Steps between C-alpha positions, in 0.01 A plus 500: 500500500536126432675577171742734680577238765554240228738731310694581816528127577633429150752785524616380845535147365707620204727701730557197725564281196749754356704526820480124551641434154770767552603333828514158334716633214742660746525174695564304179788732405646514850804275540450208738755335727554125475740229609515311171837386369671608180382395158696266272610797287610700806704209636686476170565875493611499866754225421639712214499810723702339780749355250595857401685556831808357672442179704486663846250764391300246299467281812364794701247585231394134477439499878288815465299349214441183702401704806230691307365210290196417713478821699291814460538667162318756281429395143307704244430437133457820303396532136859517374709367789514312829648622830599301807632626834633272775402587857541187711355476849794578730833678497754331276827383658792738427710203383275473193553863397756662270664844551281709268213651702350764272202452270637416157461288189772235522456294183311469173450185291356508148352179362267347243216251523360380167675794329320750727747739668489554880711665767523466877645760740609390849479761777689521827443670835654474849762244400269252333298430190177703517313370196486506120297622206444316171396677180279434306241320714632141550177342628467263203862373525535456877486120468797472263874497560589462133649843441776649286718757679593787269676732744611540864622805690598582859377856557623552857739272688337352815849469654554876475461648848224758458337599829180692573594680820352846444340621823246773443469776759202728544515877496424613854336808354365467147673767288347730242568296187544665163352404165190288453511364860489851638196575285315183604588552868308829500171308465595151621700476824810277502481234772857367487811598304847347502844654475648470148783264416838642411557554124734199471231269642236646267725429201546137606122444515441687174730253324289211627187626323483368143305801381506882490395660829291816444674829576216598732550186707878553516444855633282354775750235614774761511290662777358193676535121498126451472201660668147410600169683474162383628395336174824431311875461542803579287765226506858579589748383236643234735160331535361509146314174445451309178168349387480251214196559280392341175715708267805547721630622836408836651677702774286665773558875541175610666253266672127555557245258645360444151816493287853621435684759292780305334767485236558192285815290495727567199295805395751767395238758394409616851138386463294493820211257560219440746428138596152433646478245782136414425545346156871516414441755224771753412461863391778681312523848654783681321839618625422801725528353851409824683182550294397135542560504877298821548210365294492168687517662845259788436 
């Protein structure tokens, strides 16, 4: 009996240790908010970035950069890159903002440090700079401003008036959807579904996605601008979010509590991925959206 109790105690201890270590690893990987200012490298790149625009726009962007310098931000070093998102702590004054309100990549700068090649992408949302991503990981060069610029490009003009004014409306009575949604709805009840956008609006949002949307997903959004089940939701095309991971940016198509079905930016092969929230790992799933969705929601 004593041996059995001892064995059970050892097993219980190992289980506690395992989950404790798993929790610690998740916390280590989880991005943390901070109020620290920009690094020496980032300040140099921000100066180059603002110089790419006309004086009036450059002044607005400088005011935004100054506003966010010592306010709440999200910074994460990955194995091959670094991401930063600027949140602040209160609503920004409209006088600081530019006309473009959609989520978009507004500029790219390519540069060298000690002959090593790097690139930085600046992202925009709601009329202001949202953050940037540097590839490869710049942790070892953050204290330098001695860089050689090898290329600059404005991807989307911040002065272009692009609004995000889509107002989603719920179906009063959830219809009998066709295709894969109809099949899933037979075993999993739909909580909320939204009326689809008109075809012209769908085309506008399709052009904003720098990747190939799966045919199965397109068939869904032609019927509904997103829908929710008890344990997952399918994003409408007007609300597709972008997440920056170590090897690139991914667009959310289906969201679960534990991860997301996504497509990757600039992937023209129609590949579909699953990104796990717990450890940031990514599974390549293939190109059959309907099959993948049924397997993940079974």
